[in-house]
């Protein structure tokens, strides 16, 4: 199984919350391709460096319970650890829904890994895969409907995989 370390400090951890829904979606896709995942959650941002060993993937759930200042502080504190992790082949996935703050993306923006200034809701919009050759797009239809609380990023990131026609919804950066 793929070992995923998931940051949950300010996430919606209810039985039908975004963390549970994200885990279920990941498990469903893994099963479709004959893989499995094990999600190991941690709830204190200060634990990142000590918890990363043995996890090739860091998942940052949407953090609706965090303030913008908490997200930026976390990103600044994590910057060196994330750069080392990514430089060693690690994968960082950040989910966002723009709930409770201007966006969870602020963690990777404050770490110097993403250029963004906000999010905008796109629930129900038609999304288009604009880079079907990207590995993130594997198995995705050419277009699909955005699910509840989907967002696009107000960003100048060039590595767009999925867009709503106005801005990036999925960005894939390689470090």
XYZ file of C-alpha atoms in Angstrom:
175
model
C 0.000 0.000 0.000
C 0.973 3.625 -0.542
C 1.580 5.290 2.823
C -0.025 8.741 2.903
C 0.683 11.161 5.738
C -2.322 13.490 6.081
C -2.345 16.834 7.905
C -5.668 17.206 9.721
C -5.197 19.881 12.415
C -7.955 22.237 11.211
C -9.757 19.841 8.844
C -13.400 18.765 8.971
C -12.969 15.355 10.617
C -16.651 14.465 10.933
C -17.856 11.110 9.586
C -19.059 12.797 6.374
C -16.535 15.642 6.457
C -14.018 16.575 3.822
C -11.237 14.436 5.319
C -13.373 11.276 5.261
C -14.624 12.086 1.764
C -11.085 12.696 0.526
C -9.892 9.402 2.029
C -12.817 7.552 0.428
C -12.121 9.073 -2.992
C -8.432 8.163 -2.767
C -9.242 4.591 -1.725
C -11.756 4.270 -4.578
C -9.289 5.426 -7.221
C -6.504 3.273 -5.745
C -8.763 0.213 -5.927
C -9.645 0.993 -9.553
C -5.973 0.816 -10.494
C -5.224 -2.226 -8.331
C -3.491 -0.376 -5.498
C -4.297 0.430 -1.905
C -3.492 3.281 0.448
C -2.971 3.656 4.155
C -3.701 7.140 5.510
C -1.847 8.175 8.659
C -3.268 11.439 10.023
C -1.438 13.919 12.200
C -3.026 16.887 13.895
C -0.213 19.167 15.013
C 1.744 21.086 12.391
C 4.900 20.894 14.523
C 4.946 17.099 13.976
C 5.562 17.232 10.210
C 9.320 16.645 10.154
C 9.168 13.789 12.654
C 6.240 12.062 10.908
C 7.316 12.158 7.244
C 9.664 9.155 7.340
C 8.155 6.195 5.508
C 5.492 8.297 3.771
C 6.117 9.092 0.103
C 2.995 11.283 0.021
C 1.936 14.224 2.173
C -1.743 15.099 1.862
C -2.947 18.411 3.244
C -6.697 18.274 3.741
C -8.712 21.440 3.307
C -8.302 23.326 6.619
C -11.592 25.284 7.098
C -11.021 25.647 10.848
C -7.739 27.531 10.415
C -7.269 31.261 10.188
C -5.277 32.726 7.322
C -2.510 33.582 9.803
C -2.349 29.965 11.044
C -2.078 28.651 7.474
C 0.676 31.113 6.556
C 2.575 30.387 9.792
C 2.372 26.653 9.081
C 3.688 27.145 5.550
C 6.587 29.268 6.711
C 7.484 26.716 9.407
C 7.246 23.827 6.935
C 9.178 25.467 4.062
C 12.572 23.791 4.536
C 11.057 20.393 5.386
C 8.784 20.485 2.312
C 11.632 21.486 0.009
C 13.792 18.609 1.305
C 10.862 16.167 1.006
C 10.052 17.254 -2.550
C 13.734 17.244 -3.501
C 13.901 13.614 -2.375
C 10.996 12.632 -4.634
C 8.165 13.158 -2.156
C 4.692 14.149 -3.310
C 2.619 16.914 -1.712
C -1.112 17.141 -2.448
C -3.125 20.095 -1.130
C -6.921 20.062 -1.282
C -8.909 23.259 -0.988
C -12.500 24.353 -0.784
C -12.150 27.979 0.227
C -14.167 27.465 3.400
C -13.432 29.395 6.610
C -10.387 31.279 5.239
C -9.088 32.458 1.874
C -7.673 29.021 1.105
C -5.589 26.151 2.389
C -3.234 26.785 -0.547
C -1.683 29.456 1.723
C 0.423 26.699 3.318
C 2.327 25.971 0.109
C 2.252 29.626 -0.959
C 3.916 30.677 2.307
C 6.435 27.850 1.877
C 7.428 29.376 -1.463
C 6.088 26.434 -3.485
C 2.985 27.954 -5.109
C 2.066 31.344 -6.524
C -1.505 32.115 -5.539
C -3.532 34.960 -4.109
C -6.951 33.385 -3.569
C -9.598 30.904 -4.634
C -12.966 31.232 -6.305
C -15.799 28.702 -6.105
C -16.555 26.643 -9.217
C -19.094 24.137 -7.873
C -21.131 22.756 -10.777
C -18.918 24.295 -13.471
C -17.633 22.266 -16.387
C -13.926 21.631 -15.903
C -11.557 20.766 -18.739
C -8.374 18.734 -18.699
C -5.927 20.942 -20.595
C -2.839 18.777 -20.127
C -3.997 15.176 -20.706
C -0.386 13.956 -20.993
C 0.298 14.894 -17.351
C 0.334 11.879 -15.025
C -2.175 13.583 -12.719
C -4.698 13.496 -15.589
C -4.363 9.731 -16.154
C -7.799 8.178 -16.472
C -9.627 11.500 -16.276
C -12.324 12.375 -18.805
C -11.610 15.380 -21.056
C -14.229 17.373 -19.159
C -16.284 16.838 -16.025
C -18.558 18.648 -13.572
C -16.972 20.262 -10.506
C -18.156 18.733 -7.248
C -19.439 20.610 -4.193
C -16.919 23.133 -2.782
C -14.577 22.872 -5.772
C -12.422 25.941 -6.356
C -10.138 27.462 -8.940
C -6.991 29.224 -7.880
C -6.261 32.856 -8.530
C -2.776 32.041 -9.672
C -0.165 32.527 -12.338
C 1.119 28.956 -12.018
C 1.992 27.674 -15.503
C 1.636 23.929 -14.794
C -2.155 23.725 -15.168
C -3.731 20.297 -15.577
C -7.424 21.181 -15.138
C -9.160 24.540 -15.627
C -12.633 26.025 -15.532
C -11.679 28.239 -18.464
C -10.768 31.156 -16.207
C -8.061 29.762 -13.956
C -6.377 26.597 -12.699
C -8.335 24.015 -10.697
C -5.549 21.415 -10.657
C -1.880 22.351 -10.803
C 0.982 19.844 -10.999
C 4.452 21.094 -10.193
C 7.603 18.998 -10.279
C 10.525 20.037 -8.081
